[in-house]
Amino acid sequence: MSRRTRFVDLRPLRTSPPFRALWIGASLGSLGQQIATVAVLAQVWELTGSPLWTGAIGLAAAGPAIVLGVAGGALADAMDRRSLVRATTAVQLLAALALVGQAAAGNRSVVLLLALVGASSGANALGAPARRTFPVRLLPSDQLAAGLALQGMAFQVSMLAGPALAGLVLAQWRFPAAYGLQACAVLISLAVLFRLPPMPPLSPTAAGAGNGGGAARLRRPERGGWLYILRRPTLWGAFATDLSATLLAMPISLFPLINEIRFDGDPRTLGLFLSAVAVGGITAGLFSGTVTRLRRAGAVQLTAALVWGLALAGFGLAGPLWLALGCLAVAGGADTISVVTRGALVQLETPDAYRGRVSSVEHVIGMAGPEVGNFRGGLVASLTSAPVALVTGGLAGAVGVGVVALTNRPLRTYTLPDPEPQTGPAAVPGPAPAPASDAAAPTAAAGEADRAG
């Protein structure tokens, strides 16, 4: 394996200008979201001083994500996906401006604050299934995992820089300035969406027509999109893996309490917790050239999810700050590997006519799982303690992943398909080939295992 192969694969940024624009906008949007996450966490803690209320932030975001994420999947398979994402991003901008307004007005109602968090989460969820289908339409299949790795690394960089920047802004200019930065980031993210080509869903009969024809009118989506997941063991197995890891082991809501009881409530330490997760994710992203070329992708996702749970259990037991940050860094690296692997496989496995609905399930699990997991952590900590909530959650998550690995052989033995031959350069590559028939019996030896997300 060459030295270039081991490190981050930059081909998607070089070969696809639309993907490059998407990546820039998504990166800035992630930075703004991380700043807002810290601001909301700090504002709720300042208003209530309760780990139950900080856990309720996740619940406020999860409810709209579940309901509107499912609706967004159906819309993504029935209209131009670019138009849908533009509209939902505009609503996110309005929610961000409302957060600025409530902070500037000196809001003391935690319910109002959580309602605005829910509105932003709902708008994001409505557009997320469509947004998730963009890379597979803009990149050839052999660059898809690399493109998702670049997106993942940008997200981790935002997790590293965002909390630190949020801490500085909150200390100097308080909450209005922090929410204002988020609004600016969302505005730029909305602007770059106009650099993307139209992306109507492709029915099986229209798949050969390319990506043009971006009318925003609704059409009837292909039947069977929701049941498709149940017919693919690797799809539901990969989703179950992610759900086990996040629902049972998510630690974010416990950070303020752990910081209070172990590190004297220093706000700089609170930012370091999130930054440590990001450092691990960035490190994994820098070596994504190796990860995205591993053929046994199912085993990679399962192993990464198992490491995530065990690392968070270690965080719950860690006393010294350096050990706590080290455990969080390991967890962040494992999370990046798991997310990149799952994201590439779910897009390659799913025909374009179903991608919106399948991606909506991926988004609901990826969004609601962590948020409900944060509520679970806050609830358990309010009944016991933060260390107990972290250790039991991390171990339970590891056990859940182990059960999926033992019972789902197609996921455990899944092997990446060979990339399709490239006959010539294409400005906007067509969709990845549809997966094999549902009746096919996947085997590791033949390399035809059902693909997972």
PDB file of C-alpha atoms in Angstrom, residues 4 7 20 27 40 46 75 99 126 129-130 158 198 200 250 276 283 318 325 355 404:
ATOM      1  CA  ARG A   4      -0.599   8.270  -0.520  1.00  0.00           C
ATOM      2  CA  PHE A   7      -3.558   9.065   4.101  1.00  0.00           C
ATOM      3  CA  ARG A  20     -16.293  20.488  -3.631  1.00  0.00           C
ATOM      4  CA  SER A  27     -18.149  22.060   6.546  1.00  0.00           C
ATOM      5  CA  VAL A  40     -27.445  25.586  23.909  1.00  0.00           C
ATOM      6  CA  GLU A  46     -27.104  28.124  33.232  1.00  0.00           C
ATOM      7  CA  LEU A  75     -40.256  13.719  -0.253  1.00  0.00           C
ATOM      8  CA  LEU A  99     -32.031  31.694  18.627  1.00  0.00           C
ATOM      9  CA  LEU A 126     -36.686  17.044   6.627  1.00  0.00           C
ATOM     10  CA  PRO A 129     -32.367  12.214   3.550  1.00  0.00           C
ATOM     11  CA  ALA A 130     -32.098  14.183   0.312  1.00  0.00           C
ATOM     12  CA  SER A 158     -15.674  21.487  13.264  1.00  0.00           C
ATOM     13  CA  PRO A 198     -30.619  19.473 -10.238  1.00  0.00           C
ATOM     14  CA  PRO A 200     -34.448  14.547  -9.256  1.00  0.00           C
ATOM     15  CA  MET A 250     -24.062   8.520  24.070  1.00  0.00           C
ATOM     16  CA  ALA A 276     -10.967  15.322  22.330  1.00  0.00           C
ATOM     17  CA  THR A 283      -6.822  11.358  13.259  1.00  0.00           C
ATOM     18  CA  ALA A 318     -11.063   7.656  34.113  1.00  0.00           C
ATOM     19  CA  LEU A 325      -9.447  12.878  27.059  1.00  0.00           C
ATOM     20  CA  ARG A 355     -32.441   6.189  -1.499  1.00  0.00           C
ATOM     21  CA  VAL A 404     -25.649  -7.970  16.125  1.00  0.00           C
TER      22      VAL A 404
END
